[in-house]
CSV table of C-alpha atoms in Angstrom, one decimal:
chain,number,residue,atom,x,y,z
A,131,UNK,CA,-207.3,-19.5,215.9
A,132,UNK,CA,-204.6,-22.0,217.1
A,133,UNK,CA,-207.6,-24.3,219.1
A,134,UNK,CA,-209.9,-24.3,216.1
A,135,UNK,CA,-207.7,-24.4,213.2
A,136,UNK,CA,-204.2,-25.4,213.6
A,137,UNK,CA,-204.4,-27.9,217.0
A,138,UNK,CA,-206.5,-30.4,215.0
A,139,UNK,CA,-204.3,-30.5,212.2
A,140,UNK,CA,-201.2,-30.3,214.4
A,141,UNK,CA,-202.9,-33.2,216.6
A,142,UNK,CA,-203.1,-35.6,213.3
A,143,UNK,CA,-199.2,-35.8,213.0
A,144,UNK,CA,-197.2,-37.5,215.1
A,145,UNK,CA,-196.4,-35.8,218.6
A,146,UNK,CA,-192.5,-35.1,217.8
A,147,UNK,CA,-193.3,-34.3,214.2
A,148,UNK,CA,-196.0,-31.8,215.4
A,149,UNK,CA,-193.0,-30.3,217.6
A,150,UNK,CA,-190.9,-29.9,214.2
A,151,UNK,CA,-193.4,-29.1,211.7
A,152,UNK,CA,-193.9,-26.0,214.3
A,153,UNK,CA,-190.4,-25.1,215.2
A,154,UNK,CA,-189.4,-25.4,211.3
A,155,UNK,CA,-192.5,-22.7,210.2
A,156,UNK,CA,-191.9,-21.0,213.4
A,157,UNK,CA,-188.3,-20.1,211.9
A,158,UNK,CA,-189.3,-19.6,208.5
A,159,UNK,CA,-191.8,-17.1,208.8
A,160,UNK,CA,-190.4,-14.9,211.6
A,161,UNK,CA,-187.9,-14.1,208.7
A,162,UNK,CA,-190.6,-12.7,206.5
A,163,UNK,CA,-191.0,-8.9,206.7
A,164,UNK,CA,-193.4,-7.6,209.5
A,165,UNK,CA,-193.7,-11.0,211.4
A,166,UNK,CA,-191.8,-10.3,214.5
A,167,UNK,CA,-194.3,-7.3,215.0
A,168,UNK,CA,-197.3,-9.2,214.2
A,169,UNK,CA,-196.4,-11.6,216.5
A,170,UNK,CA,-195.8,-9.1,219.7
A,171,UNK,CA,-199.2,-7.3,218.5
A,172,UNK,CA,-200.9,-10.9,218.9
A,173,UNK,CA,-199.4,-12.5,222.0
A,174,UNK,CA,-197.3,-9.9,224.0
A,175,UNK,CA,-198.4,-8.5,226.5
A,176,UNK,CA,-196.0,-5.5,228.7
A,177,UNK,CA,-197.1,-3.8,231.5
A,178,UNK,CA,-195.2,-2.2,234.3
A,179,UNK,CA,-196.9,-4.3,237.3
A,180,UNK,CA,-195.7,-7.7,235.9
A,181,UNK,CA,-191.8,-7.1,236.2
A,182,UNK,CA,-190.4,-9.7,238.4
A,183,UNK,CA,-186.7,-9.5,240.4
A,184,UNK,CA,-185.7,-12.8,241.2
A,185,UNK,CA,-182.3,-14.4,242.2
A,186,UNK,CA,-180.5,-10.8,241.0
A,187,UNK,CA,-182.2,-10.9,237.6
A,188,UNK,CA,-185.3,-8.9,236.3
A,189,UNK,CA,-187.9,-10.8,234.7
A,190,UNK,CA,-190.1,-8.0,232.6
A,191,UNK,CA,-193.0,-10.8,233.5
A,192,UNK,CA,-193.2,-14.3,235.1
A,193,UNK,CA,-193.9,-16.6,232.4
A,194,UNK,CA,-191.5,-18.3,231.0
A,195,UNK,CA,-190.9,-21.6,228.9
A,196,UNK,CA,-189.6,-24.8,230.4
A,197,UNK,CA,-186.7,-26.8,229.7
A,198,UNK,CA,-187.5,-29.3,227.0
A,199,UNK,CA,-189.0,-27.4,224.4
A,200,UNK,CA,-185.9,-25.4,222.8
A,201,UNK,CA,-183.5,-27.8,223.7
A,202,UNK,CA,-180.7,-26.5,221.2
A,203,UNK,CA,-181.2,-23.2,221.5
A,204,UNK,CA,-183.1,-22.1,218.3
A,205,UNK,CA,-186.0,-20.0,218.6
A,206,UNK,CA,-185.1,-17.9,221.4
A,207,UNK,CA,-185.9,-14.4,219.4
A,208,UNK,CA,-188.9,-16.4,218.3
A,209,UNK,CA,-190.4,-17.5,221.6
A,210,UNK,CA,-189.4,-13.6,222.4
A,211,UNK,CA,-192.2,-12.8,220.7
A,212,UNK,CA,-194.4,-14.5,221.7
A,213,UNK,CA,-194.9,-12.9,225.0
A,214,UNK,CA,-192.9,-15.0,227.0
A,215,UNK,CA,-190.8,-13.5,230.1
A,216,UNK,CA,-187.8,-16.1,230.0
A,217,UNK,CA,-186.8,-18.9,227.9
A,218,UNK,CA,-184.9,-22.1,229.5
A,219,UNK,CA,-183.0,-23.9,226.9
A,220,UNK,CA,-181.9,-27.6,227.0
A,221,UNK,CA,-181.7,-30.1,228.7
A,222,UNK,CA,-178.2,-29.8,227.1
A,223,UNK,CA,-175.6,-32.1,227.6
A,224,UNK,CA,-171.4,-31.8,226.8
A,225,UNK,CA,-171.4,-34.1,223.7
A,226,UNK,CA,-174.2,-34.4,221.3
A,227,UNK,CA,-176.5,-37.3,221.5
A,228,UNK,CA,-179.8,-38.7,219.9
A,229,UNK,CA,-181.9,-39.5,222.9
A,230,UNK,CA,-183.9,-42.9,223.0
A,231,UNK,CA,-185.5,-44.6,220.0
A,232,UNK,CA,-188.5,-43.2,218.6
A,233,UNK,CA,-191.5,-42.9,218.6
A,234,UNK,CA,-190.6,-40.8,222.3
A,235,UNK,CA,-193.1,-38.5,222.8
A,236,UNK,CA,-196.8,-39.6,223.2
A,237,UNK,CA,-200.1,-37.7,223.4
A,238,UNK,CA,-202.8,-38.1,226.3
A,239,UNK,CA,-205.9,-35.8,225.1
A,240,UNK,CA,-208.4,-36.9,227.4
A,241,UNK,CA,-205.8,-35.9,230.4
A,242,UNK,CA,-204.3,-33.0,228.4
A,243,UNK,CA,-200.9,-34.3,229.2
A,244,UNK,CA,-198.6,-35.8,227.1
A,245,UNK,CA,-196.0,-38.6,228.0
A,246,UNK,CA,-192.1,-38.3,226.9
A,247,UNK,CA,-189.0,-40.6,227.1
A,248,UNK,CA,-186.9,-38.3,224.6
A,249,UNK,CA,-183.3,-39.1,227.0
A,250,UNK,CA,-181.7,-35.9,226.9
A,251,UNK,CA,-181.7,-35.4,222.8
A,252,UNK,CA,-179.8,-32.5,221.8
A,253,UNK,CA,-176.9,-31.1,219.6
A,254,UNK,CA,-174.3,-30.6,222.5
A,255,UNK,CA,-173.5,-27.4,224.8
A,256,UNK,CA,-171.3,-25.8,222.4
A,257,UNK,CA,-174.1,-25.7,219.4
A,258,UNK,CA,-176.5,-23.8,221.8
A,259,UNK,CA,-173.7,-21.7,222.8
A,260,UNK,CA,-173.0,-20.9,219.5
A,261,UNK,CA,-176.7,-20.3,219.0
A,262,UNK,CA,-177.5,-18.0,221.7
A,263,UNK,CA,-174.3,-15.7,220.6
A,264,UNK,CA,-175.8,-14.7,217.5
A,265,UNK,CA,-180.0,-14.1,219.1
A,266,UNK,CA,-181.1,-10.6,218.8
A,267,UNK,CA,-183.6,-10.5,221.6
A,268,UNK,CA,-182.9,-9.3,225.4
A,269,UNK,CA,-185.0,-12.0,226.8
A,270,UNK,CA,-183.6,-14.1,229.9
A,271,UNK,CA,-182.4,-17.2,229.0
A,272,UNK,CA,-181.9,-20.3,231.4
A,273,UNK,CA,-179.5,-23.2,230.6
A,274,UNK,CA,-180.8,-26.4,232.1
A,275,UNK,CA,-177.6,-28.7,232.0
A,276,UNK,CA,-177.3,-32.4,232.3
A,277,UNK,CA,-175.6,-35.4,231.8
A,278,UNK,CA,-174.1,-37.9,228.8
A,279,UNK,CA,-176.0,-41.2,229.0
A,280,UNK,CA,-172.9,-42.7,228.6
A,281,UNK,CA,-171.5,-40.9,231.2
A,282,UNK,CA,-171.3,-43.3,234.6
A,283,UNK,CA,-173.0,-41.4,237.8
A,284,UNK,CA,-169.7,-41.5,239.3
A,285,UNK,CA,-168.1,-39.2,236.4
A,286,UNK,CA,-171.5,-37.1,235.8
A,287,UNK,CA,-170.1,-34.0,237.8
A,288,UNK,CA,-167.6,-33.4,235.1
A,289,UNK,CA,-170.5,-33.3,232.4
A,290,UNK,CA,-172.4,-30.7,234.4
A,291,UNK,CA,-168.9,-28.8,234.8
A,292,UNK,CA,-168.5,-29.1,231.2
A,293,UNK,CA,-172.1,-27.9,230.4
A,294,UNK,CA,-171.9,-25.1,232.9
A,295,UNK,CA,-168.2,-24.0,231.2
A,296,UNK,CA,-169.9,-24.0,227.4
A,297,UNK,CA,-173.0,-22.1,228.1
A,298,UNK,CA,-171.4,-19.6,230.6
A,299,UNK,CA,-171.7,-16.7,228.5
A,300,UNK,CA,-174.3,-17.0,226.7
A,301,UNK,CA,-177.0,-17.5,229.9
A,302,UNK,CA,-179.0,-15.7,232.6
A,303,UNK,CA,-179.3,-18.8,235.3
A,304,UNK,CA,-178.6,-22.5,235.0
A,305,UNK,CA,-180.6,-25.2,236.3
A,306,UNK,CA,-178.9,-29.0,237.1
A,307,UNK,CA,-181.4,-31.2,236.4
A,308,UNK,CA,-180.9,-34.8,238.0
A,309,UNK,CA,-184.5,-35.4,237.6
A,310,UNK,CA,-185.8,-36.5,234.7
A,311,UNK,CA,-186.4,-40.3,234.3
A,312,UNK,CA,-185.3,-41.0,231.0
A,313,UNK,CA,-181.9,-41.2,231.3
A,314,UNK,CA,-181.0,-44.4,233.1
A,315,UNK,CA,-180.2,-44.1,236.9
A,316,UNK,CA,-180.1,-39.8,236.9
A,317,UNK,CA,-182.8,-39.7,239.4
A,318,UNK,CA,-179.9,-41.5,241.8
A,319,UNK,CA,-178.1,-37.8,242.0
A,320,UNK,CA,-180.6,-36.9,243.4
A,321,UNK,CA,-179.9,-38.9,246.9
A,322,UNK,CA,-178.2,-36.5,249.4
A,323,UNK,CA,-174.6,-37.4,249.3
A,324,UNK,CA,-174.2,-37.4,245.6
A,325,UNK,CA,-176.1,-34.3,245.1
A,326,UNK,CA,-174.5,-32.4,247.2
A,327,UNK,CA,-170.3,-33.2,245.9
A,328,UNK,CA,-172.0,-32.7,242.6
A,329,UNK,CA,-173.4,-29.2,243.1
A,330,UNK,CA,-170.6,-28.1,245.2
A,331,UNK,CA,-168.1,-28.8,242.2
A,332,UNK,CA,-170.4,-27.2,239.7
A,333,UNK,CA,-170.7,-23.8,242.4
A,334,UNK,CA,-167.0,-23.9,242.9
A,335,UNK,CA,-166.2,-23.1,239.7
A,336,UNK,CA,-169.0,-21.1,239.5
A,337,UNK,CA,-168.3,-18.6,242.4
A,338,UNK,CA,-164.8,-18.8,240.7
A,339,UNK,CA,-166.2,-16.4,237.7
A,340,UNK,CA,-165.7,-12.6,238.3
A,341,UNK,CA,-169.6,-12.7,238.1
A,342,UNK,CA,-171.6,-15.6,239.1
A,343,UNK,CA,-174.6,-17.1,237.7
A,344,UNK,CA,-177.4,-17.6,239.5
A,345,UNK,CA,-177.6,-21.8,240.1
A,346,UNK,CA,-180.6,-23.8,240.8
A,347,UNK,CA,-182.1,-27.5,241.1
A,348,UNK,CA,-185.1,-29.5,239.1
A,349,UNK,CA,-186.7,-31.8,241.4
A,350,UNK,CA,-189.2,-34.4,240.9
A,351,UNK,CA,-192.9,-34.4,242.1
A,352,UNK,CA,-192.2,-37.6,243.1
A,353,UNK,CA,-190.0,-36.9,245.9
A,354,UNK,CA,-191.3,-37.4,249.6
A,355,UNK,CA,-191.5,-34.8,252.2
A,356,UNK,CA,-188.2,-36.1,253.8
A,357,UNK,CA,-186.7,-36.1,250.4
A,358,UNK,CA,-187.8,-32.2,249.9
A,359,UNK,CA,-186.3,-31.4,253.2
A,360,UNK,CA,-182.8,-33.1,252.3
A,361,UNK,CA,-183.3,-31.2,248.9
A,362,UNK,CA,-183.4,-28.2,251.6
A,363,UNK,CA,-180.5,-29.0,253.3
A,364,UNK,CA,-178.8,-29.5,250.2
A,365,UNK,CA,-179.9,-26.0,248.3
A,366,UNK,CA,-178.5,-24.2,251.8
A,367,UNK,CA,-174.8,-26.2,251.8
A,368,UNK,CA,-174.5,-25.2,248.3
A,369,UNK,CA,-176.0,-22.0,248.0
A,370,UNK,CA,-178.4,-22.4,245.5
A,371,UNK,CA,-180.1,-19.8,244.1
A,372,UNK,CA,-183.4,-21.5,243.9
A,373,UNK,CA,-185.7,-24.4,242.9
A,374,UNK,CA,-187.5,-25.5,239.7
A,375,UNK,CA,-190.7,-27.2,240.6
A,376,UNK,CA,-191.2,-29.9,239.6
A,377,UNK,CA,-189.8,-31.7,236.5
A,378,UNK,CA,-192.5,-34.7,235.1
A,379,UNK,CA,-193.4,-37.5,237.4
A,380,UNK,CA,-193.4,-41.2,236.6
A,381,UNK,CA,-196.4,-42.2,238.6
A,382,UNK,CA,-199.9,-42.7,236.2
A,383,UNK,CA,-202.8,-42.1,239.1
A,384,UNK,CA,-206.1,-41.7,238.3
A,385,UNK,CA,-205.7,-40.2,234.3
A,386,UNK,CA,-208.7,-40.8,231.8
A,387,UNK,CA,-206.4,-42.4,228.8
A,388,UNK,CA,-207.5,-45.9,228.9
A,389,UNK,CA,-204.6,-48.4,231.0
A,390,UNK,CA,-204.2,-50.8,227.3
A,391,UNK,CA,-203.2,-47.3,226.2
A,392,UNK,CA,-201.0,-46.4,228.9
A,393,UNK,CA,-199.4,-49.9,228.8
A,394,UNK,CA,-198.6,-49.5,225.4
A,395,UNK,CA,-196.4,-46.6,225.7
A,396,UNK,CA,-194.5,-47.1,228.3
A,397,UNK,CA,-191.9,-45.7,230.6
A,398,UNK,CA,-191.5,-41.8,230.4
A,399,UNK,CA,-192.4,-38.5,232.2
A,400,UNK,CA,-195.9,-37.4,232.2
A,401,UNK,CA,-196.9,-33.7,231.8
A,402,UNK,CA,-199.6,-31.8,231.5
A,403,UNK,CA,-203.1,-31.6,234.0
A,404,UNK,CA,-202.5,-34.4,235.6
A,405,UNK,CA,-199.1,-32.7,237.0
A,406,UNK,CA,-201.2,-29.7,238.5
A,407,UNK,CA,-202.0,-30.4,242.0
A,408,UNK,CA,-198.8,-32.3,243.2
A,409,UNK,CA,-196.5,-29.8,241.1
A,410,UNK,CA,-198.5,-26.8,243.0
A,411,UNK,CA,-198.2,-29.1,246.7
A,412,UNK,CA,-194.5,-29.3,246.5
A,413,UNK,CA,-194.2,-25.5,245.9
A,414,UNK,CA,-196.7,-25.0,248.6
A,415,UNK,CA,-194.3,-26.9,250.9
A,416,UNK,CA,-191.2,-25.9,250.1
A,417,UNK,CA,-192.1,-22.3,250.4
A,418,UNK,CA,-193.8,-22.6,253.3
A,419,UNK,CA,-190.3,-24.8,255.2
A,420,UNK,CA,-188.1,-21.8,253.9
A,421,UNK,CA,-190.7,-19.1,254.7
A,422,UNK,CA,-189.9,-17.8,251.5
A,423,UNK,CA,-186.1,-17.4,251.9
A,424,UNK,CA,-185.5,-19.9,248.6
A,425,UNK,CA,-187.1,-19.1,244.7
A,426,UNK,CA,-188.8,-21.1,243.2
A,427,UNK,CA,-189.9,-21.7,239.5
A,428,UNK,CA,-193.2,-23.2,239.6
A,429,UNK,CA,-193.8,-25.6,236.8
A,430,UNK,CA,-196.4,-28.5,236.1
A,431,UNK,CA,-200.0,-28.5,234.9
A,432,UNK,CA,-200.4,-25.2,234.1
A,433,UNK,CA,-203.0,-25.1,231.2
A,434,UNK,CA,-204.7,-21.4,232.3
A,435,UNK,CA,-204.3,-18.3,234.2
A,436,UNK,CA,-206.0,-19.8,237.5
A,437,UNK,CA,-203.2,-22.4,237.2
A,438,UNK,CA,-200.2,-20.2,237.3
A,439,UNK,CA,-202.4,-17.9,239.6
A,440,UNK,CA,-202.2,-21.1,241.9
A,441,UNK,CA,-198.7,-21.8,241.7
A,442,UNK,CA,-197.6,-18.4,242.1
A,443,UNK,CA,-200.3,-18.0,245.8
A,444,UNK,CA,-198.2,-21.4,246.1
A,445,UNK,CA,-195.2,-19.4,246.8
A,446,UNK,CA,-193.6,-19.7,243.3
A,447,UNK,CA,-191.8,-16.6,242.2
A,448,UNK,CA,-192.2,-17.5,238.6
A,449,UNK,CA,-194.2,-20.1,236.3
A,450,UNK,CA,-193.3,-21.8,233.3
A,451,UNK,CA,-195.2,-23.5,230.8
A,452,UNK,CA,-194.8,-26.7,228.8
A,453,UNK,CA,-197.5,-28.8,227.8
A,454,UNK,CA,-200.3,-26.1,228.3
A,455,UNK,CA,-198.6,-24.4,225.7
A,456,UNK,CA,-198.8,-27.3,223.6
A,457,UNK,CA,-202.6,-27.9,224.2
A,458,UNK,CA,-203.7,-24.1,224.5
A,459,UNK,CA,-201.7,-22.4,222.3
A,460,UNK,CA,-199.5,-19.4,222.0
A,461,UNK,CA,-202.6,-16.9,223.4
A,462,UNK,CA,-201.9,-18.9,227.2
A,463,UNK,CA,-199.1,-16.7,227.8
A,464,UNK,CA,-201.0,-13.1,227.3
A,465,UNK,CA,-203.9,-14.5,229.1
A,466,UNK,CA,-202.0,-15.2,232.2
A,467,UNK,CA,-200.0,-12.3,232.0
A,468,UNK,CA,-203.3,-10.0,231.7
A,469,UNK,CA,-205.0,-12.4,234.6
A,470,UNK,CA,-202.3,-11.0,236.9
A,471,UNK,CA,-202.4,-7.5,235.7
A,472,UNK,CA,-205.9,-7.5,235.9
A,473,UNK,CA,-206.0,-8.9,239.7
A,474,UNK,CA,-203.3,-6.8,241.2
A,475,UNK,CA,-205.7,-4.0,240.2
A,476,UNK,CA,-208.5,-5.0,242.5
């Protein structure tokens, strides 16, 4: 229903728009009587034999949703229902701020990708905090923290501090992401030294709690095998909990979507297909230099269930979904989830 009816009309709005329209009817009719069991009837799917333990936390299956698409927090319950295993909220920043001009978000349907600059839009830590108090659902939630653009590298520390403080409470894990390229110079943390003072001042404080959450890194596909190794040495002098796999990647190689086209975007992060193979070679790599010792969320391209299938042989101990979800629907997450049921049976 969602590929033959309500993509195409979806598709004739503006990208962002779309992303509204969707999260505003979303809201709306998970109040109405019987919805929230229509929707578990249609798209979850339980079983015994997809119940994950990662990182101290148990996952009742391995798909979740990545950072990006409920960056404030609101459809948590919602997304619940839908199937999914975990939710990661954000990227949410200290203080509220737009993001980057409009129009941010772009499609690509002949790569099935889409291309966004959004910069880390969001309603601040405490609004999500606030949110997250009052959902009714169990599900896991992950904060993915980050920081103010007007916040100099040299001072960013204190915003992931500040994040990390607000949404405490109210979260499962927390991911620092350094990696996204739309917030001028962030990708700089991630260069060894910097990294490394800024995730030991967020652990401190974190191993300073009674209980401790469970912290891990975003990293680029972009990053080089030497780069993936200091990102090892890293995760090991701050004992991370784990890896998130990989954020979007600012290269363009060989996509469909004409280059006039490409041009006239612009700078962002591209998603989607494209993402796939170098997304599933990073997690291939850094499983295979830890021998399995480190998590890792696999994320990036994953459209169907031979794609999660892939990351997870990959070594990832968990997927999430972004842009497949856009492009294939709600029905992806059932699918994949009965895919691995089904081949744990054979």
């Amino acid at each position: 229903m969602y590929k033959a009816l309500l993509k195409p009309l979806l598709f004739q709005l503006d990208a962002e728009q779309a992303h509204h329209f969707v999260f505003d009817n979303l809201r709306r009719g998970y109040r109405l009587p019987g919805t929230p069991a229509l929707l578990r009837s249609l798209y979850d799917f339980e079983h015994p034999g997809l119940e994950r333990e990662v990182f101290g936390l148990k996952f009742r299956n391995p798909v979740g949703l990545a950072a990006g698409f409920d960056k404030n927090a609101e459809l948590t319950d919602e997304l619940a229902a839908l199937g999914f295993g975990f939710v990661e909220i954000g990227t949410v920043t200290p203080r509220a701020q737009p993001g980057n001009p409009t129009p941010r978000l772009f499609r690509l349907p002949q790569d099935e990708a889409l291309i966004n600059r959004m910069g880390f839009n969001n309603e601040g830590a405490e609004a999500a905090a606030r949110r997250l108090r009052q959902r009714r659902s169990g599900i896991i939630i992950g904060g993915n923290i980050g920081k103010n653009k007007d916040t100099p590298n040299e001072q960013a520390a204190a915003d992931y501090v500040a994040g990390f403080e607000a949404l405490f409470d109210t979260v499962d894990y927390f991911v620092v992401n350094v990696s996204s390229p739309n917030t001028p110079n962030l990708r700089q943390l991630q260069e060894k030294e910097p990294l490394i003072r800024l995730l030991q001042q967020v652990q401190e404080v974190n191993q300073a709690k009674p209980r401790p959450k469970p912290l891990l890194l975003k990293i680029a596909p972009d990053l080089t095998d030497g780069q993936l190794d200091d990102i090892l040495t890293i995760a090991a002098e701050t004992k991370l909990s784990g890896l998130v796999a990989t954020n979007t990647t600012i290269a363009r190689d060989a996509l469909h979507t004409p280059a006039t086209q490409l041009t006239s975007i612009g700078a962002g992060g591209l998603s989607g297909r494209p993402l796939r193979q170098r997304a599933t070679e990073v997690i291939r790599y850094l499983h295979r230099r830890t021998e399995g010792s480190l998590p890792i969320i696999g994320v990036g391209g994953i459209a169907s269930a031979a794609d999660a299938l892939e990351k997870l042989q990959a070594g990832a101990a968990l997927v999430q979904l972004y842009t497949g979800f856009i492009y294939e629907g709600p029905a992806l997450v059932k699918r994949i989830n009965q895919a691995l049921v089904a081949g744990s049976q054979k």
